[in-house]
XYZ file of C-alpha atoms in Angstrom:
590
model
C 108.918 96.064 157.687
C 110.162 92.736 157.242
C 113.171 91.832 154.763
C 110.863 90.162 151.501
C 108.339 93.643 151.992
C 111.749 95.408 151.702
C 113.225 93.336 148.786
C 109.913 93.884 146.991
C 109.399 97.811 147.509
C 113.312 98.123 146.173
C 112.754 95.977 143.206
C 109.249 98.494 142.264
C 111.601 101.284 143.358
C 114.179 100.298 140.992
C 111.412 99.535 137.976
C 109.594 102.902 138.278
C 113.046 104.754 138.174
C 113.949 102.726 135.676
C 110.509 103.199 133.563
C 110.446 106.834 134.195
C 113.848 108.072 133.113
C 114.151 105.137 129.845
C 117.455 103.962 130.861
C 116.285 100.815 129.276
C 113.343 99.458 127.295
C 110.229 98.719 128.963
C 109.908 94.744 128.039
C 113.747 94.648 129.424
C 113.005 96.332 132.685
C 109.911 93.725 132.528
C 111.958 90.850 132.777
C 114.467 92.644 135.054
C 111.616 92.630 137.443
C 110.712 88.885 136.729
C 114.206 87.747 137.477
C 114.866 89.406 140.425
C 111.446 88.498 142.118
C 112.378 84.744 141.206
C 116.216 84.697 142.063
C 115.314 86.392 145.505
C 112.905 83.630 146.394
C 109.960 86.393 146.301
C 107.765 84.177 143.825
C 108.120 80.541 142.982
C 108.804 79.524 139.025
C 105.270 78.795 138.353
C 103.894 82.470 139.555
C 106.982 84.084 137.921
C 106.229 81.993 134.391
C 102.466 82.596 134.698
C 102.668 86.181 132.702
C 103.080 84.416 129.433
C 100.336 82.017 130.469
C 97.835 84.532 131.616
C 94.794 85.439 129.897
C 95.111 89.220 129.998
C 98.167 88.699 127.784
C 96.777 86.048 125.211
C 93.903 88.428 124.729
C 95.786 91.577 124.167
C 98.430 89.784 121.352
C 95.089 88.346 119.683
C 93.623 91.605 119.498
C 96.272 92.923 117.705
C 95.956 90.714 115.225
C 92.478 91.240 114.667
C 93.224 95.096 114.031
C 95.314 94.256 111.733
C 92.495 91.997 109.843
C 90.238 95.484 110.026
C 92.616 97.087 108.709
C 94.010 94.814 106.041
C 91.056 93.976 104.393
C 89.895 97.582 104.234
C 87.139 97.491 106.238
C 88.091 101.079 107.738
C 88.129 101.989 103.883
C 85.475 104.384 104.437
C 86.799 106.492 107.269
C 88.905 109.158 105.350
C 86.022 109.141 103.057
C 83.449 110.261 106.213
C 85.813 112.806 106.979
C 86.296 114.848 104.188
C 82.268 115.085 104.027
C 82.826 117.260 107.211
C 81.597 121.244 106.182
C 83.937 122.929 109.177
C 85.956 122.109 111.608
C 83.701 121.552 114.038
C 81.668 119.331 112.223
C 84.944 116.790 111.578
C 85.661 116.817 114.741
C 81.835 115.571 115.309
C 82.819 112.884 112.444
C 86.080 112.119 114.073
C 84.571 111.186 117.842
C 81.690 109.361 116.536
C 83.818 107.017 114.493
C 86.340 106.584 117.672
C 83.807 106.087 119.618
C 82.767 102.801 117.658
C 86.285 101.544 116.855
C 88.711 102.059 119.514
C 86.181 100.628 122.419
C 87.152 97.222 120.604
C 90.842 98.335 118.928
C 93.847 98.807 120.319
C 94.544 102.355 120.853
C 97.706 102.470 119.228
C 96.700 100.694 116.127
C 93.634 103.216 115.795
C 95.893 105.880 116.303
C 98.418 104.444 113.291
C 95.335 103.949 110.904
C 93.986 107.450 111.557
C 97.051 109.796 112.133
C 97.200 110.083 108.061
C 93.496 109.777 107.102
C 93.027 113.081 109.575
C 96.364 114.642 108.481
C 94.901 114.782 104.794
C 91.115 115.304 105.743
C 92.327 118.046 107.893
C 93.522 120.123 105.025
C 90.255 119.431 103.007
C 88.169 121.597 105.902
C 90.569 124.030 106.126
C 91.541 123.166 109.584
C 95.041 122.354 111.073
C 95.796 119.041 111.668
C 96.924 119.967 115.364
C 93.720 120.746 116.444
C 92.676 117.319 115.273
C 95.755 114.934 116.602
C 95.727 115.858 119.828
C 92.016 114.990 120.062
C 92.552 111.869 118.303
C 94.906 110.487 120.939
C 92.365 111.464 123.812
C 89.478 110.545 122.385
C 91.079 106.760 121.807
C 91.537 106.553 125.088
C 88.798 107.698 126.433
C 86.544 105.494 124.228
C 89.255 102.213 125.179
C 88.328 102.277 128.956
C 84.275 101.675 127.629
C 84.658 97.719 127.577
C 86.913 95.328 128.936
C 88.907 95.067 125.786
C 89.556 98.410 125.036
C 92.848 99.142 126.209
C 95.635 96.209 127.645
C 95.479 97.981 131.142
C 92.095 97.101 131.334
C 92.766 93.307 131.136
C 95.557 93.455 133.156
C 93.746 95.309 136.270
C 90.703 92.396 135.739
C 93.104 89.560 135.862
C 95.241 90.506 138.804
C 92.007 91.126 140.437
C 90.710 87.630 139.375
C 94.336 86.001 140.543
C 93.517 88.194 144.280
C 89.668 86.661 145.009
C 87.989 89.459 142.735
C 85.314 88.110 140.574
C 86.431 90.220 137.518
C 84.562 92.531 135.619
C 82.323 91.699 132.327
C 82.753 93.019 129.053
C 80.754 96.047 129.147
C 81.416 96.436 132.917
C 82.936 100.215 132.312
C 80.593 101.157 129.440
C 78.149 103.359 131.744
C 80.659 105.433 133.344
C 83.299 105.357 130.453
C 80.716 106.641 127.994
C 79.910 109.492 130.543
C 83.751 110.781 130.989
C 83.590 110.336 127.122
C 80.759 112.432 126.155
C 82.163 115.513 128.904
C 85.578 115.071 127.188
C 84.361 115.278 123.870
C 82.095 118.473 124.892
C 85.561 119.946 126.953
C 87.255 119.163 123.302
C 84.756 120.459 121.219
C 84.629 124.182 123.120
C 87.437 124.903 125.713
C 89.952 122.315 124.663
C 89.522 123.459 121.080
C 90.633 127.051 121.639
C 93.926 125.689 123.936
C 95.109 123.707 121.278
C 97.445 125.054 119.120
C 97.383 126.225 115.276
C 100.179 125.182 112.991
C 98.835 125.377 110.027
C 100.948 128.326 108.588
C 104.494 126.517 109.871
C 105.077 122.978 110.685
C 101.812 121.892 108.784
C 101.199 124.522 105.835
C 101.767 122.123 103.178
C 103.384 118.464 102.660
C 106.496 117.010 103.797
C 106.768 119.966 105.694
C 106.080 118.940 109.729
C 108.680 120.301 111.275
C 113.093 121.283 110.870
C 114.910 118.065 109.441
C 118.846 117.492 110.073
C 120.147 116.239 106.947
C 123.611 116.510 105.748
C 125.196 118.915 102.322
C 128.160 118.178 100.914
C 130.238 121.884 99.006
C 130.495 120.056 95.677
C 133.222 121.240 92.941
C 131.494 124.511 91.820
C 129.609 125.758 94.865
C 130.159 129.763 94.936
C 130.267 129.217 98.577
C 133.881 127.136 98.352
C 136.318 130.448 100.099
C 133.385 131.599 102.146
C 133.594 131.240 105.840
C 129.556 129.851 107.295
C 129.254 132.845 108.951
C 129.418 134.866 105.561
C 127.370 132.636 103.656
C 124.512 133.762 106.157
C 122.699 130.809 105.242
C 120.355 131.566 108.758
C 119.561 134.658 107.271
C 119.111 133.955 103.416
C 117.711 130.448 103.706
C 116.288 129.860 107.237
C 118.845 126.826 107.222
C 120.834 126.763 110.357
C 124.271 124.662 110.280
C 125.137 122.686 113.519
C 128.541 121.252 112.719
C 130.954 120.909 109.822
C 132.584 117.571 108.663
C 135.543 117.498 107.085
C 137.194 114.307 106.284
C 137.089 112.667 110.029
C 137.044 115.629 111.538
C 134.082 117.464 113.369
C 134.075 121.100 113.606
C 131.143 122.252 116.716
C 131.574 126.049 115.777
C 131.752 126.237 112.206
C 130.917 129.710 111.686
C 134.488 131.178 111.134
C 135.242 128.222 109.116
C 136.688 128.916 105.180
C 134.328 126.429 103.177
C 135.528 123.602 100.926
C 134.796 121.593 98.424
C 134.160 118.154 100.131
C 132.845 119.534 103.200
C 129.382 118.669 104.883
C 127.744 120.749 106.865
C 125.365 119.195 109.177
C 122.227 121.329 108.160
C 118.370 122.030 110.011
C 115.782 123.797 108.427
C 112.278 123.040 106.810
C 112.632 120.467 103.947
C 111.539 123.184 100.889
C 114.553 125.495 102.612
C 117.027 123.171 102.234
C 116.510 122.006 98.796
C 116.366 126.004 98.501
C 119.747 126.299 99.690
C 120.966 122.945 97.490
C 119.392 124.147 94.845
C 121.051 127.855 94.694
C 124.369 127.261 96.345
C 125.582 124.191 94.422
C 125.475 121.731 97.324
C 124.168 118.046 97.378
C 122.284 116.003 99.932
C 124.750 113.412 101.454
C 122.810 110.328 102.004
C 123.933 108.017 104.836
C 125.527 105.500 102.008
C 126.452 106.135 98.975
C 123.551 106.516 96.808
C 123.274 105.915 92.785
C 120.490 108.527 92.198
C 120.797 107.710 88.502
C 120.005 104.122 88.956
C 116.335 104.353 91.205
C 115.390 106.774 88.401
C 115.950 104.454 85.589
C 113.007 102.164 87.573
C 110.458 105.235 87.765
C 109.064 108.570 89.107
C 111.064 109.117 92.665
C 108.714 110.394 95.526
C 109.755 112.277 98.947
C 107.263 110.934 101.974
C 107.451 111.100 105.833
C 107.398 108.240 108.044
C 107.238 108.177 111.500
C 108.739 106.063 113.635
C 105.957 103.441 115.141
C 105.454 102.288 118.150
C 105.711 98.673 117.713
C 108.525 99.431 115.342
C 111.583 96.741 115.408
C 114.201 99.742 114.262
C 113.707 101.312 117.569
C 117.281 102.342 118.836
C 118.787 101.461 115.464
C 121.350 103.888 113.655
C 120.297 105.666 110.415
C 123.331 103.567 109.033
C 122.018 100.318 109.753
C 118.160 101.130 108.646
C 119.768 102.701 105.682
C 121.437 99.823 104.684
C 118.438 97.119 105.345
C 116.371 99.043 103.127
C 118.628 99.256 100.907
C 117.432 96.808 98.665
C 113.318 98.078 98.854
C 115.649 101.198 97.488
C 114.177 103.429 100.079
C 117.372 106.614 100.955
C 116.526 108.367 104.649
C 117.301 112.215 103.412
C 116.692 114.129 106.881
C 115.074 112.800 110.513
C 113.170 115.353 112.828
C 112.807 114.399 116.694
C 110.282 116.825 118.202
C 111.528 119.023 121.524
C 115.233 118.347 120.562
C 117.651 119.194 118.429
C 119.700 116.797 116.838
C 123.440 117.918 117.050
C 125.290 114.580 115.615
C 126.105 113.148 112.643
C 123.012 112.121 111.121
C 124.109 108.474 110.120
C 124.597 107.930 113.829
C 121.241 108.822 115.469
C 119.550 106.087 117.102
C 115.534 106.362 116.348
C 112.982 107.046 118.732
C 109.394 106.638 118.355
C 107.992 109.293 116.972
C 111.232 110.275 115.013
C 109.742 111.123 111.654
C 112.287 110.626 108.633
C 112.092 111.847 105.102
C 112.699 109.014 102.911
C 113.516 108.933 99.387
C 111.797 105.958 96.778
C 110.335 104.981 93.786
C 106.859 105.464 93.719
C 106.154 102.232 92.652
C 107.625 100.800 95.896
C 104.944 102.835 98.489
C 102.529 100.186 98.367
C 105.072 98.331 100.301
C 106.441 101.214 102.318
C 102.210 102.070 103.818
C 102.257 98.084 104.498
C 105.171 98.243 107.102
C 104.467 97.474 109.996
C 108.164 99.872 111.348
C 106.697 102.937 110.110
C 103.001 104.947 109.833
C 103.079 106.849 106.315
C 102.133 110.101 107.677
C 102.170 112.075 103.724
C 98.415 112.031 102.192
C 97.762 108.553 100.741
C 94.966 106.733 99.762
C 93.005 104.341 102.164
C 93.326 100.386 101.590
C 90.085 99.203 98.959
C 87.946 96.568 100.525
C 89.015 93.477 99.083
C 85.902 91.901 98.363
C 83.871 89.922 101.023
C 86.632 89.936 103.039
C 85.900 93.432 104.417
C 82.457 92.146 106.041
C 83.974 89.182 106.993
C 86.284 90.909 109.086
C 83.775 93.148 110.976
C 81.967 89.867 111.416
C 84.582 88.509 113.044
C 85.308 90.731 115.554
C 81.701 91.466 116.353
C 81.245 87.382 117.114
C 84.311 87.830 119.136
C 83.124 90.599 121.801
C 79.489 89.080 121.455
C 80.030 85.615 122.339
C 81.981 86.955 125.283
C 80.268 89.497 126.350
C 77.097 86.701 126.805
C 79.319 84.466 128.867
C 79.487 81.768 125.941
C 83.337 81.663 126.273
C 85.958 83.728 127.913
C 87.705 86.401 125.745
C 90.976 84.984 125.837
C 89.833 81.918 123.436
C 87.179 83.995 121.575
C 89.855 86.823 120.810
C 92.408 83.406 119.630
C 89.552 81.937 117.407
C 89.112 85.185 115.996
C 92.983 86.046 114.875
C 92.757 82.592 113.591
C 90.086 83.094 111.833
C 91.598 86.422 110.071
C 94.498 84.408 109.334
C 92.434 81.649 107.052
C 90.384 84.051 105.230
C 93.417 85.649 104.276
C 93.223 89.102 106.243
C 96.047 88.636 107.748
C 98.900 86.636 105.960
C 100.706 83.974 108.468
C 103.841 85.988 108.878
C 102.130 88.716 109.367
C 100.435 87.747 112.389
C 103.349 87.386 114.157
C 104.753 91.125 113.170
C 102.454 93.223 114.146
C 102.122 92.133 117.269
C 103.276 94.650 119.659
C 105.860 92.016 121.653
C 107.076 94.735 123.890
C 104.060 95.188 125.402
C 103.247 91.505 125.585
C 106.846 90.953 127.226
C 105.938 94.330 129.820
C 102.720 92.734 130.314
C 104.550 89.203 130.876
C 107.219 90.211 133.188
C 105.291 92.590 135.318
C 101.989 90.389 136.451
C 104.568 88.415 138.745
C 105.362 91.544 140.499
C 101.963 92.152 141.616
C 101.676 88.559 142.715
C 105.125 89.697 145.261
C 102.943 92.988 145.804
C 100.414 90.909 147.395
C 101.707 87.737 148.925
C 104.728 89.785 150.215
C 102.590 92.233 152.493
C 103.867 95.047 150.347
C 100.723 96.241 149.234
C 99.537 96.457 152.212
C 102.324 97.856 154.092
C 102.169 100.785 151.249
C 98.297 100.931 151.957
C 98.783 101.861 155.906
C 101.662 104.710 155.167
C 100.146 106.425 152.646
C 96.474 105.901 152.192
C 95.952 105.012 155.132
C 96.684 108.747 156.496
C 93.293 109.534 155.043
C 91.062 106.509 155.733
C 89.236 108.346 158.709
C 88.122 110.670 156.172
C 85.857 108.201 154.675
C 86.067 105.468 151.628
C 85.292 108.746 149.377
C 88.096 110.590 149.696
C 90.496 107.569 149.932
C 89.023 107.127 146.501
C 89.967 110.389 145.313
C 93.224 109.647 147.090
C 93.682 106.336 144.796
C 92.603 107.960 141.990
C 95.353 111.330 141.746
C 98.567 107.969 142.961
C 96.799 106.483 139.470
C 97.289 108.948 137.472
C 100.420 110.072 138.398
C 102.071 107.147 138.619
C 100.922 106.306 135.133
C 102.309 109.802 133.841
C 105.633 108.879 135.014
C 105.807 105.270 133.871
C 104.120 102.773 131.839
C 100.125 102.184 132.109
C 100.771 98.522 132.117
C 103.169 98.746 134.903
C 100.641 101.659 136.973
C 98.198 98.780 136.779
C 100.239 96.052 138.101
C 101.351 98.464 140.991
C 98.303 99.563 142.051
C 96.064 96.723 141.666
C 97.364 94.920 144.525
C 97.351 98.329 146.689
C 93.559 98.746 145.558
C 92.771 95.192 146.837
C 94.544 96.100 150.386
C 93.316 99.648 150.278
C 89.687 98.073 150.193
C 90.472 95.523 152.683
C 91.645 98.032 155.583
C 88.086 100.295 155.137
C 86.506 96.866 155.337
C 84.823 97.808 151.763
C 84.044 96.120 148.576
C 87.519 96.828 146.585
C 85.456 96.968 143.041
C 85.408 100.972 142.709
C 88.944 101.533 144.003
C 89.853 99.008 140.842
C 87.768 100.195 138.527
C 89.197 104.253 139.768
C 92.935 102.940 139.125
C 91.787 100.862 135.939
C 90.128 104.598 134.682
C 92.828 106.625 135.591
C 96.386 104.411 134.426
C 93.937 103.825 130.778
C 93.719 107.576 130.281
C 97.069 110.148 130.520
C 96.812 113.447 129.206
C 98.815 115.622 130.869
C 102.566 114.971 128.649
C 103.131 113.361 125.902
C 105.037 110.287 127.113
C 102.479 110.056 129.419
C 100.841 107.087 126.769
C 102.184 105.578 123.519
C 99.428 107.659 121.366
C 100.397 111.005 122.964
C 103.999 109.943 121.701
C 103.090 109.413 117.952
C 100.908 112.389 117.559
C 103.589 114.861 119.243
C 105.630 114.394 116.800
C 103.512 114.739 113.541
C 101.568 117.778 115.047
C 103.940 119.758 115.357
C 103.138 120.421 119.131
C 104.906 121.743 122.177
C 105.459 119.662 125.581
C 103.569 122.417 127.091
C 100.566 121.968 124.807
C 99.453 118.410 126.601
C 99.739 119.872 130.000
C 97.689 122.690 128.848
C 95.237 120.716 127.221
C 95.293 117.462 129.219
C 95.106 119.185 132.753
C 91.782 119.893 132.751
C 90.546 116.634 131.273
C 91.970 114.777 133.953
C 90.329 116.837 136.318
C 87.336 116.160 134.489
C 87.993 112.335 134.497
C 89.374 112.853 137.980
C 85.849 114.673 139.378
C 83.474 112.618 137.074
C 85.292 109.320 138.552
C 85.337 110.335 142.429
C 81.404 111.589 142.066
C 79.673 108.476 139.820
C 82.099 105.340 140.615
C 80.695 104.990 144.192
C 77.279 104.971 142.567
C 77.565 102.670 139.819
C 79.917 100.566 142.338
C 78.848 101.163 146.289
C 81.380 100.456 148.849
C-alpha cells in the first residue's frame, strides 16, 4: 500500500468516524475532507474546487427551490383534502402512497416529508387512526418513490456524476423507474399488511389529542402563595398526583440534582417533565408559574390578541441547529413567539432548559399570538406539526408551478438539455412568477447538504486516482469474486447499506462509487448494476432513525421507539436487498 492510498483511506477513516458519532456537522466534516485531500497534495485545486461547480450539486440546490414554488403557491393544496376522504385506515394509507408516489419521484424527500408530516398528523385523527402508523410509512415510502428517477433523491445525482467524472456514460432520467417502481409496489404491499401490524399505536399517549406528542422539560417557578412553599419534593408527590416528574431544583445560582428532600421555596424552579396538559395541571392547582427562558410580559402579547400554544419541530435545514433556547428565545423575540417546554425523543433532558442546544427533530412548545402563525407555518427553521390549514392556491400561479416542474423533468428526460440548466431555468422561473420571493430562494435551500455534497465529490476523485478504491476492492470484495459477479453484487449491496446507516447517504455514495467502478473493473464486467445496487441501497435506510434525514423528523413527532425502525425497517431492506440482487442483473447484465 503505497503512502497517498494510505493518506486517503485515513482521511475516509477519519470522515466516517467523524459522520457516524456527530462530533461535528456534516458540511464541516465536508470541507474537513476537502482540505486535507488538497493540503496533502492528494487532488490538485481545480478537482478539489470542482464540488461547487458540479452538476449534481447545481441540480439538487435548484430543486429545492422548485419545492418550495409547489409548495408556496399551493399547488399541494389539495393533499390534506384527499386524505381526509379516506373511509379507514387502510384506505389512507392507499391515498397516502399514491400521492408519494407522484410527488416525491420529482421532490426532495425532506421537503415532502415537511409538507406532509402535519397534513397526515391531522388527517390521521379524522380516520380514527394513529398518526404512528402513518409517519413511519411516510418517511419510507419517500424514499422509496425518490430512487424512481434520476432526480429523486441528491444521492442519486451524486452516484451519476462521479460515474460520469470515472468514464461511465451516466444514467437517464427515468433510468431507475422499472426497478424502483417494483421495490416500491412490494414495500408498499410489506407496509400495507406485515409492516402495518409492527408499527406501533400511540394514539392513547403521545398522540391522543393536540400539543400532546410526547414529555416536555419546561421550568416552574413556587410563586408567593403556592401551598407547596415548606414542603420538601418528595412530599409534594407531584410523580404520583400529577404524572410530573422534577429533574433538578434551581435556586438562585444554585443547582440542586436530588431535589427530593429539598424544603420548597418561594422563588424556586423546579426543572419539570411531564405531558403538557399535566403540567399546566400541576401550575394550575399548586400555585406555580411557567418560567420562560426571558422574562416574559404575558400581559402585553394579550393586549394584541387571542394567544395560541403550537408545536414546532426542529427542521432539517433549520439555521437554529445547535443554538441555545436563550439565543432562539431572544431572536424571536420580537415575532413575540415564548419557547414554554422542548421534547428530544430517546433522551431525557436533565439541564437547564435555557441552555439546551437544539437538535433536529427537537420539537418545542411555543407560545404566540394567533395572528402571528401565518408567519410561524412560513419558516423555513421549523415544520408546524399542530393541525393547520393547507396554503390556498393563489390563483394561476398554482398551475403554473406544476407546469414548471413538469417542463423541467420533460425537457430533460428527452435529451433537450441537461438537468442541471433545466432544474436552474426552472427555480428562476418560480422566482419571476412570484412563487418563490428572491430571498426566499436562497433560505430554503438546504446549504448543508450542498456544502456535504461540495466537499465530498473531491474525495471520490482521491478514491479513484489514488488506487484506493481499488486497493479496498481486492481486500474485501475481492474475497468473494470467484463466487461470481452475483454474489459480489449482493456483497456491494449489504457495504451500501450499512455504510449509509452509519453515516450520511451523500457521503455512502461518494465512498462507494469509486469502489463500484473498481469492483466492476477486477470481474472484467460492465460496472452499471454494481452503481445502480449502491445508488438503491445509500437512497433508501430503514433500519434506525438517523439512518436518513426523514427517519429523523418523523421519530420525533410519532412518538416512536429506536427499536421501532429496526423492527420495521429490517425486513424492507431485505426486501430491497433480495428484489435488488434478483432483477438488477436483468434490467442491467454484467
Amino acid at each position: 500500500m503505497s503512502l497517498q492510498i494510505g493518506l486517503v483511506l485515513l482521511i475516509a477513516f477519519v470522515a466516517v468516524v467523524l459522520f457516524s458519532t456527530e462530533k461535528l456537522r456534516m458540511d464541516l466534516v465536508a470541507i474537513l475532507v476537502l482540505t486535507s485531500l488538497t493540503l496533502l497534495g492528494l487532488v490538485g485545486v481545480g478537482d478539489a474546487l470542482s464540488g461547487f461547480s458540479n452538476s449534481a450539486t447545481v441540480t439538487v440546490a435548484a430543486m429545492f427551490i422548485l419545492a418550495a414554488g409547489l409548495q408556496n403557491s399551493g399547488a399541494l393544496s389539495g393533499i390534506g383534502t384527499l386524505l381526509g376522504k379516506a373511509k379507514s385506515p387502510f384506505q389512507f394509507l392507499l391515498i397516502l402512497f399514491a400521492v408519494l408516489a407522484v410527488i416525491a419521484p420529482f421532490v426532495n424527500n425532506t421537503a415532502v416529508v415537511a409538507v406532509f408530516m402535519p397534513i397526515v398528523i391531522a388527517a390521521t385523527a379524522s380516520v380514527g387512526m394513529a398518526a404512528s402508523k402513518a409517519l413511519i410509512p411516510l418517511s419510507y415510502v419517500s424514499q422509496m418513490a425518490g430512487v424512481c428517477t434520476l432526480v429523486g433523491t441528491s444521492t442519486n445525482l451524486i452516484v451519476n456524476s462521479i460515474a460520469k467524472d470515472l468514464g461511465h456514460p451516466g444514467f437517464s432520467m427515468f433510468e431507475f423507474t422499472a426497478l424502483g417502481v417494483i421495490c416500491m409496489a412490494a414495500g408498499c404491499v410489506y407496509l400495507l399488511t406485515m409492516g402495518r401490524w409492527l408499527l406501533p399505536d400511540t394514539s392513547n399517549s403521545q398522540l391522543e389529542a393536540h400539543y400532546e406528542l410526547g414529555k416536555y422539560l419546561t421550568e416552574l417557578r413556587v410563586m408567593e402563595k403556592s401551598p407547596l412553599i415548606g414542603t420538601s419534593v418528595g412530599d409534594a408527590k407531584l410523580g404520583e398526583t400529577y404524572g410530573v416528574y422534577v429533574l433538578e431544583l434551581l435556586r438562585g445560582k444554585e443547582m440542586i440534582i436530588s431535589p427530593r428532600a429539598q424544603i420548597l421555596q418561594e422563588g424556586d424552579v423546579l426543572l419539570a417533565r411531564g405531558d403538557w396538559s399535566d403540567l399546566l395541571d400541576l401550575k394550575n392547582k399548586t400555585g406555580l408559574e411557567i418560567n420562560p427562558a426571558y422574562e416574559f410580559k404575558a400581559k402585553e402579547l394579550e393586549e394584541k390578541g387571542e394567544q395560541v400554544v403550537t408545536e414546532v419541530m426542529i427542521a432539517p435545514n433549520s439555521r437554529i441547529v445547535g443554538s441555545t433556547l436563550n439565543a432562539i428565545n431572544r431572536s424571536w423575540r420580537n415575532q413575540e413567539y415564548v419557547v414554554l417546554g422542548v421534547q428530544r425523543r430517546g433522551q431525557v433532558l436533565r439541564e437547564k432548559i435555557g441552555k439546551v442546544r437544539l437538535s433536529v427533530g427537537d420539537i418545542l412548545l411555543v407560545l404566540l399570538p394567533e395572528s402571528e402563525m401565518g408567519r410561524l407555518r412560513k419558516s423555513k427553521e421549523v415544520v408546524v406539526l399542530t393541525e393547520r390549514d393547507a396554503p390556498k392556491p393563489k390563483g394561476w400561479r398554482a398551475p403554473f408551478a406544476l407546469g414548471v416542474m413538469v417542463a423541467v423533468i420533460g425537457t430533460s428526460a428527452l435529451g433537450l438539455a441537461p438537468i442541471a440548466i433545466t432544474a436552474l431555468l426552472g427555480a428562476l422561473a418560480m422566482v419571476v412568477a412570484d412563487c418563490v420571493e428572491a430571498d426566499e430562494a436562497y433560505e430554503v435551500v438546504d446549504w448543508k447538504i450542498i456544502m456535504l455534497m461540495a466537499g465530498l465529490l473531491p474525495l471520490g476523485v482521491a478514491m479513484s486516482t489514488s488506487g484506493a478504491a481499488e486497493f479496498i476492492v481486492d481486500n474485501t470484495i475481492g474475497l468473494v469474486r470467484d463466487m461470481g459477479p452475483h454474489v459480489v453484487l449482493a456483497v456491494m449491496y449489504l457495504m451500501a447499506l450499512l455504510l449509509a446507516e452509519l453515516m450520511s447517504n451523500s457521503a455512502a455514495a461518494v465512498l462507494l462509487t469509486p469502489i463500484g467502478m473498481s469492483t466492476a473493473k477486477m470481474m472484467d464486467v460492465d460496472p452499471t448494476p454494481f452503481l445502480i445496487a449502491v445508488t438503491f441501497s445509500a437512497s433508501t435506510s430503514f433500519l434506525t432513525p438517523v439512518g436518513y434525514q426523514t427517519n429523523t423528523m418523523v421519530y420525533s413527532a410519532g412518538g416512536y421507539k429506536f427499536t421501532d425502525f429496526l423492527k420495521v425497517g429490517l425486513p424492507l431492506n431485505l426486501i430491497f436487498w433480495l428484489l435488488g440482487v434478483y432483477f438488477i442483473p436483468i434490467f442491467w447484465p454484467f
